[in-house]
Amino acid sequence: MKNRYTGGGFRHLTAMAVAGSLNLAVMTGPAHAEPAAASAAATQGQSDALVEIIVTAERRVSDVQKTALSMSVREGADLQSQGRFLLGQILEDIPGVSGGAASNTGASFGSGTDNIGSGITIRGVPSNSGAGGSVTSVAASAAVYVDGVYEGVGGGYDIDRVEVLRGPQGTLYGRSATSGLVAIHTANPDLSRLGGNAAVEFGNYDLQHYTAAVNVPLVDDVLGIRVAGNRYEHNGYDSAVGGQVTTTDGKVKLLYKPNEQLSILLGAALQNNDTHTGGVTITQTAPNVYCFDNKTFCSPVPPGTPFSPGTPASPGGNDYRQYWAELNWDLGNATLTYQPAYRTWTSHALASARSTFLNFDQTIDTPHDTFQTHELRLASNPGSKLTWQVGAFYYNNNLSNSDLNKNYPSGMVLFDSVTREKATQTYSAFSEATYPVADSWRLTGGVRYDHTRVGVDQDYTSITGVTQSLNGEAGVRRFSNLTYKARLEHDVTAQNMLYASVTTGVSPGDVTASTGVTGNPVVLELKAETLTSYEIGSKNRFLNDTLQVNGAIYYAKYDGFQTAGVNITPQNPFAPTFATIASPVEVDGAELEVLYQFTSHDRVGVNLGYTNSYYVDKNGTEIYTDPVAGPITFGRFYARDKIPGVAPFTADVSYDHTVPLPGSSTLTLHGDARWHSPYDFGSITSLQLNPPGGGPSYFPYIRTESAWIGDLNATWASVGGKFSVTGYVRNVSNIRYKTPGPGLAGEPPGPVTSTVTLSDPRTYGVVLSTRF
């Protein structure tokens, strides 16, 4: 039996049958061992060769090495043994991908976000936040699917595997799969096995993590249920209370399979998040010199002035509820799949900031936010010469929220946004087919049509006291888009494949009221984002399946890319306004993933990425026309061409060594090191970049230097992996750097302030797990 390896540790698994319907897990039950199985389980008799990894990335069962697109896979058991549960940690060693750190808890922005994909950057294309500072309902550039549900709930525990697809996935996934896709698959009920798993984790910063799952076959081979739960607590890194997070999750799945042709899966999930922000404001007093206002004053004061902490810790919370189903019906020559889902999200939070210039108290409420999706697919079964699928998709989101921001201590309103209703509906139809034009050549073509309507009923009051109302037809925008895929594949040998593709993706636009450059409110309209990507790639196995080398080069053209967190009032350091604005973007890059198992107990992996993402025609891209200032272009706020938050070069090196121990137990040692080159983490204006009179440039304030981050872990596993103990250290050298965020507030000759967020410090912990 061969090892199944996915790039972060390796383990033994039962061989997987590549037969059945489009959704192997639902039709036949779980094909994997329990997700909580030890990463180092039972290496006796293992071979030197790498084994097939079965995925459903293209909505059909295939070997990842035979799937002609750039993708990476991570196993749930490996992630658990390394203490990687948050989405940002799961994605950290995947070339061309970064971000997503708050996606599991919804803890970003204090109030959270209903968009799990927000903050994820794939191939140089960061995701979006609300056009006017809203934290809800924005179509991100990257899509996240949990158990087939768009922006689904419950993807942070009981994980089977995570598939990450780089590049547009518009034809099969549509909405938001513009730069790529993260598909999280959690364990389904096993109809023939009573069992489960449990794990506890303890670490510094008062980390406590408890997770468990129980699988019960109610009627052998016909009806089964799986119940999973998760509890996650930790304190903040720079303020214990300010960054405190508590998450409670629960999930139940019921699988009914009366015969080999039909299966019905019913699911329900909940997630409650208690979050805190503030407690500290980190001010950059000089490039890469930080002042923490909960430790010392961050502005000049007379000697002997008593110290008083500044930024208060502010509470917040958000709750998810989700109900979904999946029906698979084998009709003989094709399988019909229907997947409905209903999700709700509510949130309330307070947020505060205290710094030399930036002082505010903010209240964000989302009392109503509902999502309804329906997807219907009909797909050919294995064995058909023409592999095809057709389908339809419906999306409906309805929400109301408010966002009130006041200056501290004066209480002056900086802005007050009240959205009584925002309704978004999308109707889609898609198809895709692959045909072998010769023995070793295959041609794939696909097309998708999306029509989206966005309707907003909003009042927005800016710092000037002027109110902009947006309702009726003035608050309605409609977007119709056609996306396509064309791909040619060639099997050079049975172990070596080349492919070339042209793919497109789209994210619908938006409309909102926001503060303009003069301080008065304006209507900000964002056009639909459309991306066209050209890619050439290769997937290879060498040396009797012990060496795997996958690579790709690509070029992408992005029309209307939405850049979030842009300060559109940089001249006012006391009342900056952050918004989302759009501009054309182009990206070129390359990726390389190498995995070599040079003995039956040793493996090394190397992942390399190069991304060159840049704005084009900044000064020719008009954002809106201000009644006083006239046409406002993108270049007014961006002096640099590079997209912020994107490191041009990244590298990851990992090594695993398994030591057989007496009693057939094992010890697996794992180490990895990640590196990124310098990059801009925020925006900068022309006056900030080149101050008049030859003053010093503020560019170093928005520059993140290169860094190496190393992780270590060791896992002991009993025979068969029934019990395991893992100790881990993340960021061994405790290196911290500025992370992507807003740019500077204020322009010369006036004062300029820079508040930042730093990357995670050193963390360590132990994970105890069992499966039964």
Short mmCIF file of N, CA and C in Angstrom, two decimals, residues 122-260:
data_model
loop_
_atom_site.label_atom_id
_atom_site.label_comp_id
_atom_site.label_asym_id
_atom_site.label_seq_id
_atom_site.Cartn_x
_atom_site.Cartn_y
_atom_site.Cartn_z
N ILE A 122 -5.32 35.26 -4.60
CA ILE A 122 -4.88 34.17 -5.47
C ILE A 122 -4.29 34.77 -6.73
N ARG A 123 -3.06 34.41 -7.00
CA ARG A 123 -2.35 34.87 -8.20
C ARG A 123 -2.39 36.39 -8.35
N GLY A 124 -2.08 37.08 -7.24
CA GLY A 124 -1.93 38.52 -7.30
C GLY A 124 -3.21 39.30 -7.33
N VAL A 125 -4.36 38.64 -7.11
CA VAL A 125 -5.65 39.32 -7.15
C VAL A 125 -6.28 39.25 -5.76
N PRO A 126 -6.14 40.30 -4.93
CA PRO A 126 -6.78 40.27 -3.61
C PRO A 126 -8.29 40.30 -3.73
N SER A 127 -8.96 39.81 -2.68
CA SER A 127 -10.41 39.84 -2.65
C SER A 127 -10.91 41.19 -2.17
N ASN A 128 -12.24 41.32 -2.16
CA ASN A 128 -12.87 42.61 -1.93
C ASN A 128 -13.49 42.71 -0.55
N SER A 129 -13.72 43.95 -0.13
CA SER A 129 -14.62 44.22 0.98
C SER A 129 -15.65 45.21 0.47
N GLY A 130 -16.56 45.64 1.34
CA GLY A 130 -17.67 46.46 0.89
C GLY A 130 -17.23 47.74 0.21
N ALA A 131 -18.00 48.15 -0.78
CA ALA A 131 -17.66 49.32 -1.57
C ALA A 131 -17.61 50.58 -0.73
N GLY A 132 -18.41 50.67 0.32
CA GLY A 132 -18.40 51.84 1.17
C GLY A 132 -18.00 51.54 2.58
N GLY A 133 -17.22 50.49 2.77
CA GLY A 133 -16.84 50.09 4.10
C GLY A 133 -17.75 49.04 4.70
N SER A 134 -18.77 48.62 3.96
CA SER A 134 -19.65 47.56 4.45
C SER A 134 -18.87 46.27 4.55
N VAL A 135 -19.31 45.40 5.47
CA VAL A 135 -18.61 44.13 5.66
C VAL A 135 -19.45 42.98 5.10
N THR A 136 -20.49 43.27 4.37
CA THR A 136 -21.42 42.21 3.98
C THR A 136 -21.66 42.16 2.48
N SER A 137 -21.95 40.95 2.03
CA SER A 137 -22.58 40.64 0.74
C SER A 137 -21.79 41.02 -0.51
N VAL A 138 -20.51 41.25 -0.40
CA VAL A 138 -19.72 41.61 -1.57
C VAL A 138 -19.20 40.34 -2.24
N ALA A 139 -19.29 40.29 -3.57
CA ALA A 139 -18.77 39.15 -4.32
C ALA A 139 -17.25 39.23 -4.35
N ALA A 140 -16.61 38.31 -3.64
CA ALA A 140 -15.16 38.33 -3.55
C ALA A 140 -14.53 37.83 -4.85
N SER A 141 -13.22 38.11 -5.00
CA SER A 141 -12.51 37.62 -6.18
C SER A 141 -12.26 36.12 -6.10
N ALA A 142 -12.15 35.60 -4.88
CA ALA A 142 -11.95 34.16 -4.68
C ALA A 142 -13.19 33.59 -4.00
N ALA A 143 -13.61 32.43 -4.45
CA ALA A 143 -14.79 31.79 -3.88
C ALA A 143 -14.37 30.70 -2.90
N VAL A 144 -15.17 30.52 -1.85
CA VAL A 144 -14.98 29.43 -0.91
C VAL A 144 -16.25 28.58 -0.90
N TYR A 145 -16.08 27.29 -1.12
CA TYR A 145 -17.19 26.34 -1.06
C TYR A 145 -16.92 25.36 0.07
N VAL A 146 -17.93 25.13 0.90
CA VAL A 146 -17.84 24.14 1.97
C VAL A 146 -18.89 23.07 1.71
N ASP A 147 -18.44 21.84 1.45
CA ASP A 147 -19.34 20.74 1.12
C ASP A 147 -20.26 21.10 -0.04
N GLY A 148 -19.71 21.81 -1.01
CA GLY A 148 -20.47 22.15 -2.21
C GLY A 148 -21.33 23.38 -2.08
N VAL A 149 -21.38 24.01 -0.90
CA VAL A 149 -22.23 25.18 -0.68
C VAL A 149 -21.38 26.44 -0.79
N TYR A 150 -21.82 27.38 -1.62
CA TYR A 150 -21.11 28.64 -1.78
C TYR A 150 -21.08 29.41 -0.46
N GLU A 151 -19.88 29.78 0.01
CA GLU A 151 -19.68 30.48 1.28
C GLU A 151 -20.31 29.71 2.43
N GLY A 152 -20.16 28.38 2.42
CA GLY A 152 -20.81 27.53 3.41
C GLY A 152 -20.20 27.62 4.80
N VAL A 153 -20.89 27.03 5.76
CA VAL A 153 -20.52 27.05 7.18
C VAL A 153 -19.96 25.69 7.58
N GLY A 154 -19.03 25.68 8.54
CA GLY A 154 -18.53 24.44 9.11
C GLY A 154 -17.28 23.90 8.47
N GLY A 155 -16.50 24.75 7.80
CA GLY A 155 -15.30 24.29 7.11
C GLY A 155 -14.05 24.29 7.95
N GLY A 156 -14.13 24.59 9.26
CA GLY A 156 -12.93 24.68 10.08
C GLY A 156 -12.68 23.48 10.97
N TYR A 157 -13.46 22.39 10.82
CA TYR A 157 -13.28 21.22 11.67
C TYR A 157 -13.86 20.00 10.96
N ASP A 158 -13.47 18.81 11.47
CA ASP A 158 -13.89 17.55 10.86
C ASP A 158 -13.59 17.57 9.35
N ILE A 159 -12.42 18.10 9.02
CA ILE A 159 -12.05 18.30 7.60
C ILE A 159 -11.55 16.99 7.01
N ASP A 160 -12.04 16.66 5.84
CA ASP A 160 -11.51 15.55 5.07
C ASP A 160 -10.35 16.02 4.20
N ARG A 161 -10.61 17.02 3.38
CA ARG A 161 -9.55 17.57 2.53
C ARG A 161 -9.93 18.98 2.09
N VAL A 162 -8.93 19.73 1.66
CA VAL A 162 -9.11 21.07 1.12
C VAL A 162 -8.47 21.11 -0.26
N GLU A 163 -9.24 21.47 -1.27
CA GLU A 163 -8.74 21.61 -2.63
C GLU A 163 -8.67 23.09 -2.98
N VAL A 164 -7.51 23.54 -3.45
CA VAL A 164 -7.31 24.94 -3.81
C VAL A 164 -7.02 25.02 -5.30
N LEU A 165 -7.90 25.69 -6.04
CA LEU A 165 -7.79 25.81 -7.48
C LEU A 165 -7.35 27.22 -7.82
N ARG A 166 -6.26 27.35 -8.56
CA ARG A 166 -5.74 28.66 -8.93
C ARG A 166 -6.13 29.00 -10.36
N GLY A 167 -6.58 30.23 -10.57
CA GLY A 167 -7.05 30.65 -11.87
C GLY A 167 -8.57 30.64 -11.93
N PRO A 168 -9.16 31.33 -12.91
CA PRO A 168 -10.62 31.45 -12.99
C PRO A 168 -11.31 30.09 -13.09
N GLN A 169 -12.39 29.93 -12.35
CA GLN A 169 -13.21 28.71 -12.39
C GLN A 169 -14.65 29.09 -12.73
N GLY A 170 -14.81 30.08 -13.61
CA GLY A 170 -16.10 30.68 -13.86
C GLY A 170 -17.14 29.75 -14.44
N THR A 171 -16.75 28.86 -15.35
CA THR A 171 -17.78 28.07 -16.03
C THR A 171 -18.47 27.09 -15.10
N LEU A 172 -17.75 26.48 -14.16
CA LEU A 172 -18.35 25.50 -13.28
C LEU A 172 -18.84 26.10 -11.97
N TYR A 173 -18.18 27.16 -11.48
CA TYR A 173 -18.52 27.69 -10.18
C TYR A 173 -19.12 29.09 -10.22
N GLY A 174 -18.90 29.83 -11.30
CA GLY A 174 -19.58 31.10 -11.46
C GLY A 174 -19.19 32.15 -10.46
N ARG A 175 -20.18 32.64 -9.70
CA ARG A 175 -20.05 33.80 -8.84
C ARG A 175 -18.79 33.75 -7.98
N SER A 176 -17.93 34.73 -8.16
CA SER A 176 -16.74 34.98 -7.34
C SER A 176 -15.56 34.05 -7.59
N ALA A 177 -15.70 33.03 -8.40
CA ALA A 177 -14.55 32.15 -8.65
C ALA A 177 -13.68 32.78 -9.73
N THR A 178 -13.34 34.06 -9.53
CA THR A 178 -12.66 34.84 -10.55
C THR A 178 -11.16 34.59 -10.55
N SER A 179 -10.54 34.69 -9.39
CA SER A 179 -9.11 34.44 -9.29
C SER A 179 -8.81 32.99 -8.93
N GLY A 180 -9.80 32.31 -8.36
CA GLY A 180 -9.59 30.92 -7.96
C GLY A 180 -10.66 30.47 -6.98
N LEU A 181 -10.41 29.31 -6.39
CA LEU A 181 -11.45 28.66 -5.58
C LEU A 181 -10.80 27.86 -4.46
N VAL A 182 -11.41 27.90 -3.28
CA VAL A 182 -11.05 27.03 -2.17
C VAL A 182 -12.26 26.15 -1.88
N ALA A 183 -12.11 24.84 -2.07
CA ALA A 183 -13.20 23.89 -1.83
C ALA A 183 -12.84 23.03 -0.62
N ILE A 184 -13.61 23.20 0.46
CA ILE A 184 -13.39 22.45 1.70
C ILE A 184 -14.40 21.32 1.76
N HIS A 185 -13.90 20.11 1.94
CA HIS A 185 -14.77 18.94 2.05
C HIS A 185 -14.64 18.37 3.45
N THR A 186 -15.74 18.35 4.19
CA THR A 186 -15.74 17.74 5.51
C THR A 186 -16.28 16.31 5.41
N ALA A 187 -16.06 15.53 6.46
CA ALA A 187 -16.40 14.10 6.41
C ALA A 187 -17.90 13.90 6.36
N ASN A 188 -18.33 12.95 5.52
CA ASN A 188 -19.73 12.57 5.40
C ASN A 188 -20.00 11.32 6.23
N PRO A 189 -21.25 11.00 6.52
CA PRO A 189 -21.56 9.77 7.26
C PRO A 189 -21.08 8.52 6.55
N ASP A 190 -20.58 7.58 7.33
CA ASP A 190 -20.21 6.26 6.84
C ASP A 190 -21.37 5.32 7.20
N LEU A 191 -21.93 4.67 6.20
CA LEU A 191 -23.14 3.86 6.40
C LEU A 191 -22.87 2.50 7.01
N SER A 192 -21.61 2.13 7.20
CA SER A 192 -21.32 0.78 7.68
C SER A 192 -20.40 0.73 8.89
N ARG A 193 -20.02 1.89 9.43
CA ARG A 193 -19.02 1.88 10.50
C ARG A 193 -19.44 2.78 11.65
N LEU A 194 -19.47 2.23 12.86
CA LEU A 194 -19.66 3.01 14.08
C LEU A 194 -18.29 3.49 14.54
N GLY A 195 -18.12 4.77 14.68
CA GLY A 195 -16.81 5.28 15.07
C GLY A 195 -16.83 6.78 15.20
N GLY A 196 -15.64 7.34 15.26
CA GLY A 196 -15.51 8.78 15.39
C GLY A 196 -14.10 9.19 15.71
N ASN A 197 -13.94 10.43 16.11
CA ASN A 197 -12.63 10.94 16.46
C ASN A 197 -12.79 12.09 17.44
N ALA A 198 -11.74 12.40 18.15
CA ALA A 198 -11.74 13.51 19.09
C ALA A 198 -10.33 14.05 19.21
N ALA A 199 -10.23 15.33 19.48
CA ALA A 199 -8.91 15.95 19.65
C ALA A 199 -9.03 17.14 20.58
N VAL A 200 -7.99 17.37 21.35
CA VAL A 200 -7.89 18.56 22.19
C VAL A 200 -6.55 19.22 21.89
N GLU A 201 -6.55 20.53 21.93
CA GLU A 201 -5.33 21.30 21.65
C GLU A 201 -5.20 22.39 22.71
N PHE A 202 -3.98 22.55 23.21
CA PHE A 202 -3.68 23.61 24.16
C PHE A 202 -2.41 24.32 23.68
N GLY A 203 -2.39 25.64 23.85
CA GLY A 203 -1.22 26.39 23.41
C GLY A 203 -1.10 27.71 24.13
N ASN A 204 -0.07 28.47 23.76
CA ASN A 204 0.12 29.77 24.38
C ASN A 204 -0.98 30.73 23.92
N TYR A 205 -1.00 31.90 24.50
CA TYR A 205 -2.09 32.87 24.35
C TYR A 205 -3.42 32.25 24.76
N ASP A 206 -3.34 31.37 25.79
CA ASP A 206 -4.52 30.72 26.37
C ASP A 206 -5.37 30.00 25.33
N LEU A 207 -4.70 29.38 24.36
CA LEU A 207 -5.42 28.62 23.34
C LEU A 207 -6.00 27.35 23.95
N GLN A 208 -7.28 27.15 23.72
CA GLN A 208 -7.96 25.91 24.05
C GLN A 208 -8.84 25.53 22.86
N HIS A 209 -8.68 24.31 22.40
CA HIS A 209 -9.41 23.87 21.20
C HIS A 209 -9.86 22.44 21.41
N TYR A 210 -11.17 22.22 21.27
CA TYR A 210 -11.75 20.90 21.45
C TYR A 210 -12.59 20.59 20.21
N THR A 211 -12.39 19.43 19.65
CA THR A 211 -13.17 19.04 18.48
C THR A 211 -13.42 17.54 18.51
N ALA A 212 -14.59 17.13 18.03
CA ALA A 212 -14.95 15.71 18.05
C ALA A 212 -16.01 15.44 17.01
N ALA A 213 -16.09 14.18 16.58
CA ALA A 213 -17.12 13.75 15.64
C ALA A 213 -17.49 12.30 15.95
N VAL A 214 -18.76 11.98 15.79
CA VAL A 214 -19.27 10.62 16.01
C VAL A 214 -20.07 10.20 14.79
N ASN A 215 -19.78 9.01 14.30
CA ASN A 215 -20.47 8.46 13.13
C ASN A 215 -21.28 7.23 13.56
N VAL A 216 -22.59 7.22 13.23
CA VAL A 216 -23.47 6.12 13.64
C VAL A 216 -24.26 5.62 12.43
N PRO A 217 -24.06 4.37 12.00
CA PRO A 217 -24.92 3.80 10.96
C PRO A 217 -26.26 3.40 11.58
N LEU A 218 -27.33 4.07 11.22
CA LEU A 218 -28.65 3.79 11.79
C LEU A 218 -29.27 2.55 11.17
N VAL A 219 -29.11 2.39 9.88
CA VAL A 219 -29.52 1.18 9.15
C VAL A 219 -28.35 0.82 8.25
N ASP A 220 -27.76 -0.34 8.44
CA ASP A 220 -26.55 -0.71 7.73
C ASP A 220 -26.69 -0.50 6.23
N ASP A 221 -25.72 0.25 5.68
CA ASP A 221 -25.61 0.51 4.25
C ASP A 221 -26.78 1.29 3.67
N VAL A 222 -27.67 1.81 4.54
CA VAL A 222 -28.83 2.55 4.05
C VAL A 222 -28.92 3.94 4.66
N LEU A 223 -28.75 4.03 5.97
CA LEU A 223 -28.98 5.29 6.66
C LEU A 223 -27.90 5.48 7.73
N GLY A 224 -27.29 6.66 7.73
CA GLY A 224 -26.26 6.96 8.72
C GLY A 224 -26.26 8.42 9.09
N ILE A 225 -25.72 8.71 10.27
CA ILE A 225 -25.66 10.08 10.77
C ILE A 225 -24.26 10.36 11.29
N ARG A 226 -23.82 11.60 11.11
CA ARG A 226 -22.53 12.05 11.63
C ARG A 226 -22.74 13.39 12.32
N VAL A 227 -22.29 13.47 13.56
CA VAL A 227 -22.41 14.69 14.36
C VAL A 227 -21.01 15.15 14.73
N ALA A 228 -20.73 16.43 14.52
CA ALA A 228 -19.40 16.98 14.82
C ALA A 228 -19.56 18.29 15.57
N GLY A 229 -18.61 18.56 16.45
CA GLY A 229 -18.61 19.81 17.21
C GLY A 229 -17.22 20.38 17.34
N ASN A 230 -17.15 21.67 17.64
CA ASN A 230 -15.86 22.35 17.68
C ASN A 230 -15.96 23.53 18.64
N ARG A 231 -14.95 23.68 19.48
CA ARG A 231 -14.86 24.82 20.40
C ARG A 231 -13.44 25.36 20.34
N TYR A 232 -13.32 26.66 20.05
CA TYR A 232 -12.00 27.26 19.83
C TYR A 232 -11.94 28.58 20.61
N GLU A 233 -10.91 28.72 21.45
CA GLU A 233 -10.73 29.93 22.25
C GLU A 233 -9.25 30.34 22.23
N HIS A 234 -9.00 31.61 22.07
CA HIS A 234 -7.64 32.11 22.29
C HIS A 234 -7.68 33.61 22.54
N ASN A 235 -6.66 34.10 23.24
CA ASN A 235 -6.52 35.52 23.50
C ASN A 235 -5.80 36.20 22.35
N GLY A 236 -5.87 37.52 22.34
CA GLY A 236 -5.19 38.28 21.31
C GLY A 236 -3.69 38.26 21.48
N TYR A 237 -2.97 38.59 20.41
CA TYR A 237 -1.51 38.55 20.44
C TYR A 237 -0.92 39.82 21.06
N ASP A 238 -1.48 40.98 20.73
CA ASP A 238 -0.92 42.24 21.21
C ASP A 238 -1.77 42.88 22.30
N SER A 239 -2.97 42.39 22.46
CA SER A 239 -3.83 42.75 23.58
C SER A 239 -4.64 41.51 23.90
N ALA A 240 -4.47 40.98 25.11
CA ALA A 240 -5.12 39.71 25.45
C ALA A 240 -6.63 39.78 25.25
N VAL A 241 -7.25 40.86 25.73
CA VAL A 241 -8.70 41.00 25.59
C VAL A 241 -9.05 41.51 24.19
N GLY A 242 -8.26 42.44 23.67
CA GLY A 242 -8.58 43.05 22.39
C GLY A 242 -8.65 42.08 21.23
N GLY A 243 -7.86 41.04 21.25
CA GLY A 243 -7.90 40.08 20.15
C GLY A 243 -8.54 38.76 20.53
N GLN A 244 -9.29 38.74 21.61
CA GLN A 244 -9.87 37.50 22.11
C GLN A 244 -10.96 36.98 21.17
N VAL A 245 -10.93 35.68 20.91
CA VAL A 245 -11.90 35.03 20.03
C VAL A 245 -12.40 33.76 20.68
N THR A 246 -13.70 33.55 20.66
CA THR A 246 -14.31 32.30 21.10
C THR A 246 -15.30 31.85 20.04
N THR A 247 -15.11 30.63 19.54
CA THR A 247 -15.96 30.09 18.48
C THR A 247 -16.56 28.77 18.93
N THR A 248 -17.86 28.63 18.74
CA THR A 248 -18.57 27.39 19.02
C THR A 248 -19.26 26.92 17.75
N ASP A 249 -18.95 25.69 17.32
CA ASP A 249 -19.49 25.13 16.09
C ASP A 249 -20.24 23.84 16.36
N GLY A 250 -21.21 23.56 15.53
CA GLY A 250 -21.88 22.27 15.55
C GLY A 250 -22.38 21.92 14.17
N LYS A 251 -22.38 20.63 13.86
CA LYS A 251 -22.78 20.20 12.51
C LYS A 251 -23.34 18.80 12.59
N VAL A 252 -24.39 18.54 11.84
CA VAL A 252 -24.97 17.20 11.75
C VAL A 252 -25.27 16.91 10.29
N LYS A 253 -24.92 15.69 9.86
CA LYS A 253 -25.21 15.23 8.51
C LYS A 253 -25.93 13.89 8.58
N LEU A 254 -26.99 13.77 7.80
CA LEU A 254 -27.77 12.54 7.71
C LEU A 254 -27.74 12.07 6.26
N LEU A 255 -27.25 10.85 6.04
CA LEU A 255 -27.12 10.30 4.69
C LEU A 255 -28.06 9.11 4.52
N TYR A 256 -28.88 9.17 3.49
CA TYR A 256 -29.84 8.10 3.17
C TYR A 256 -29.52 7.58 1.77
N LYS A 257 -29.28 6.26 1.70
CA LYS A 257 -28.92 5.64 0.42
C LYS A 257 -29.71 4.34 0.28
N PRO A 258 -30.94 4.41 -0.24
CA PRO A 258 -31.78 3.23 -0.31
C PRO A 258 -31.29 2.20 -1.32
N ASN A 259 -30.51 2.65 -2.33
CA ASN A 259 -29.98 1.74 -3.34
C ASN A 259 -28.72 2.37 -3.93
N GLU A 260 -28.12 1.68 -4.90
CA GLU A 260 -26.87 2.15 -5.49
C GLU A 260 -27.07 3.36 -6.39
#
